Short mmCIF file of C-alpha atoms in Angstrom, two decimals:
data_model
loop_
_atom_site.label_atom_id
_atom_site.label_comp_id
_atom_site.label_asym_id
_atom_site.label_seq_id
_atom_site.Cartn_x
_atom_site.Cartn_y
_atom_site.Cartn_z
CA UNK A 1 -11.03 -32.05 120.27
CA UNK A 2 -7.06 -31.93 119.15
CA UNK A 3 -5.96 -30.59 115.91
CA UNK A 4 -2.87 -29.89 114.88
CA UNK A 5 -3.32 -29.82 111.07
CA UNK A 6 -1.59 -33.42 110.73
CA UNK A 7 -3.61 -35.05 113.12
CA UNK A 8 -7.04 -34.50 114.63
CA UNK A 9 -9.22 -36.06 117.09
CA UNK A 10 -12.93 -35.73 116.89
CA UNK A 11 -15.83 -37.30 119.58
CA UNK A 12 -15.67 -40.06 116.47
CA UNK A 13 -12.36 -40.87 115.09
CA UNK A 14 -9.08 -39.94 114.82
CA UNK A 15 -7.74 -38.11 111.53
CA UNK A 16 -4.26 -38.42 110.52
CA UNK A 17 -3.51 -36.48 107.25
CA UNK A 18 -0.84 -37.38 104.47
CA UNK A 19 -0.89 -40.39 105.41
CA UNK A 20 -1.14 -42.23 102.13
CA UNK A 21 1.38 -42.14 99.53
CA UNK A 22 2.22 -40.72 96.89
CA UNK A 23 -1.36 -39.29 96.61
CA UNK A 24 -1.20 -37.90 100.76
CA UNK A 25 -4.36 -38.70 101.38
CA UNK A 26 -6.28 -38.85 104.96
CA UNK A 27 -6.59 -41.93 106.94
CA UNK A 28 -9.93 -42.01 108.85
CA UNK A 29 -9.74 -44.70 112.14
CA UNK A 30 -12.77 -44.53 114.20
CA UNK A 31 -12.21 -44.06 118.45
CA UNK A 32 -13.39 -47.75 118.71
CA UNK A 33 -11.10 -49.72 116.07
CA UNK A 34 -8.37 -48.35 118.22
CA UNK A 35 -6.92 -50.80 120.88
CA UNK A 36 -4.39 -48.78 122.77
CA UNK A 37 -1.71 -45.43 121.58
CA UNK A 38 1.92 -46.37 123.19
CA UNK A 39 4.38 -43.32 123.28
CA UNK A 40 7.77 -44.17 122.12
CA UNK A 41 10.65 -41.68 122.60
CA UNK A 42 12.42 -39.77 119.68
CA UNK A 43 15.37 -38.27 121.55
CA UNK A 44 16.86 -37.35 118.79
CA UNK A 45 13.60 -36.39 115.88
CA UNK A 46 13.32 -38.83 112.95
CA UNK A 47 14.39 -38.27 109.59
CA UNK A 48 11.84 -41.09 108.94
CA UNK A 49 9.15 -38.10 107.39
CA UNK A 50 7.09 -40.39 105.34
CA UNK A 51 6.50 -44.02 104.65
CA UNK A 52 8.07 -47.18 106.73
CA UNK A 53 11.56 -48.59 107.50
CA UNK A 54 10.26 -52.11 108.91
CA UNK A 55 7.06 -52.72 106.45
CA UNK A 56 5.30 -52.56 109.97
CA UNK A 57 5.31 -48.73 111.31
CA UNK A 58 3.64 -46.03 108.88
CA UNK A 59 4.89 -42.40 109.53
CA UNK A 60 2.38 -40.20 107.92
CA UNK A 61 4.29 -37.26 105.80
CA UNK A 62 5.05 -34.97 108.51
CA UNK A 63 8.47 -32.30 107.36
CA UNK A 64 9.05 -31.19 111.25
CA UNK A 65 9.44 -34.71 112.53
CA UNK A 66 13.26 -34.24 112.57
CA UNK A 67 12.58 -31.81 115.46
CA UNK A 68 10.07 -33.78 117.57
CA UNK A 69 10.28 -35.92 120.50
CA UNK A 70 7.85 -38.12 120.66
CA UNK A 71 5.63 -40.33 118.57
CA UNK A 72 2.38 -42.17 119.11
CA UNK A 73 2.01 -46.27 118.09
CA UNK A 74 -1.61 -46.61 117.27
CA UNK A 75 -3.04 -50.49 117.99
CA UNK A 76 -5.46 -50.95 115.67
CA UNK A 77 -5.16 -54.91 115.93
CA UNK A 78 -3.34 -55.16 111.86
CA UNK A 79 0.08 -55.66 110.58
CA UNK A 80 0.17 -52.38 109.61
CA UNK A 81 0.82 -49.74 112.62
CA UNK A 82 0.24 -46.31 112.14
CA UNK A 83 2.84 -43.79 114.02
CA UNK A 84 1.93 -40.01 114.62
CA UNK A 85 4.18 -37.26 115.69
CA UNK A 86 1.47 -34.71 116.91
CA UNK A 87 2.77 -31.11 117.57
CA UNK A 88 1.47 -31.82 121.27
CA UNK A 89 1.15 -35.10 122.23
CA UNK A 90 0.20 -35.03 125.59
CA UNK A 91 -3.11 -33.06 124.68
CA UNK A 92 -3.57 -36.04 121.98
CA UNK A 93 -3.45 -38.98 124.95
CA UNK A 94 -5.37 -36.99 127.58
CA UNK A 95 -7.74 -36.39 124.86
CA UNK A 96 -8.06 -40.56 123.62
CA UNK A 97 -7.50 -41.59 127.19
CA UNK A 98 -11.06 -39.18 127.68
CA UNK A 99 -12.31 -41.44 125.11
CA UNK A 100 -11.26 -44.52 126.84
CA UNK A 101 -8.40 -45.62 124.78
CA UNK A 102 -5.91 -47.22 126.65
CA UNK A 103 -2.59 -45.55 126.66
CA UNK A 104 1.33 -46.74 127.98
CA UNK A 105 4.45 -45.70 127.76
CA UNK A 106 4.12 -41.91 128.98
CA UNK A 107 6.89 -40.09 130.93
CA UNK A 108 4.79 -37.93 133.16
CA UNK A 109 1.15 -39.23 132.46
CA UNK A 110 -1.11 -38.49 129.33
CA UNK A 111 0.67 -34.68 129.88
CA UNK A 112 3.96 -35.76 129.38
CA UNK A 113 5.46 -34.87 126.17
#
């Protein structure tokens, strides 16, 4: 299991908290609605904290994302395309590649961060 308060992964689905606005609720995505998790770089953090830019990637609210450097894409097959900044991402992939979602994009492997 991962938790990091803004996102958790259970043996079921995958939690990702504030996520809705303005009301910050929870989004709930079951391990098998998800088609693949693609880490993108953030060299520099985001000051993208909540919402979208594009109308197609959703940042869930998430106030330290300005200091992060990486984010995950989650496939989930809709226009809409969820993006997480998880404290440790590399625990997050190893822990949905366990699950047998496909991952790309890593540095190092599912460790990299």
């Amino acid at each position: 299991m991962y938790d990091d308060g803004l996102v958790t992964c259970t043996d079921a689905e995958l939690i990702i908290q504030r996520y809705y606005f303005p009301l910050g609720s929870a989004k709930r995505i079951p391990l098998s609605g998800i088609r693949g998790v693609d880490w993108r770089p953030l060299p520099h953090g985001s000051l993208r904290i909540w919402g979208s830019g594009d109308f197609v990637h959703w940042f869930n609210l998430d106030a330290r994302r300005p200091g992060k450097r990486a984010a995950l894409v989650i496939d989930l097959g809709r226009r809409i395309v969820p993006v997480v900044t998880p404290d440790e991402p590399g625990r997050l992939v190893a822990e949905l590649a366990a699950h047998g979602i496909a991952t790309s994009g890593f540095p190092q492997g599912p460790a990299g961060t």
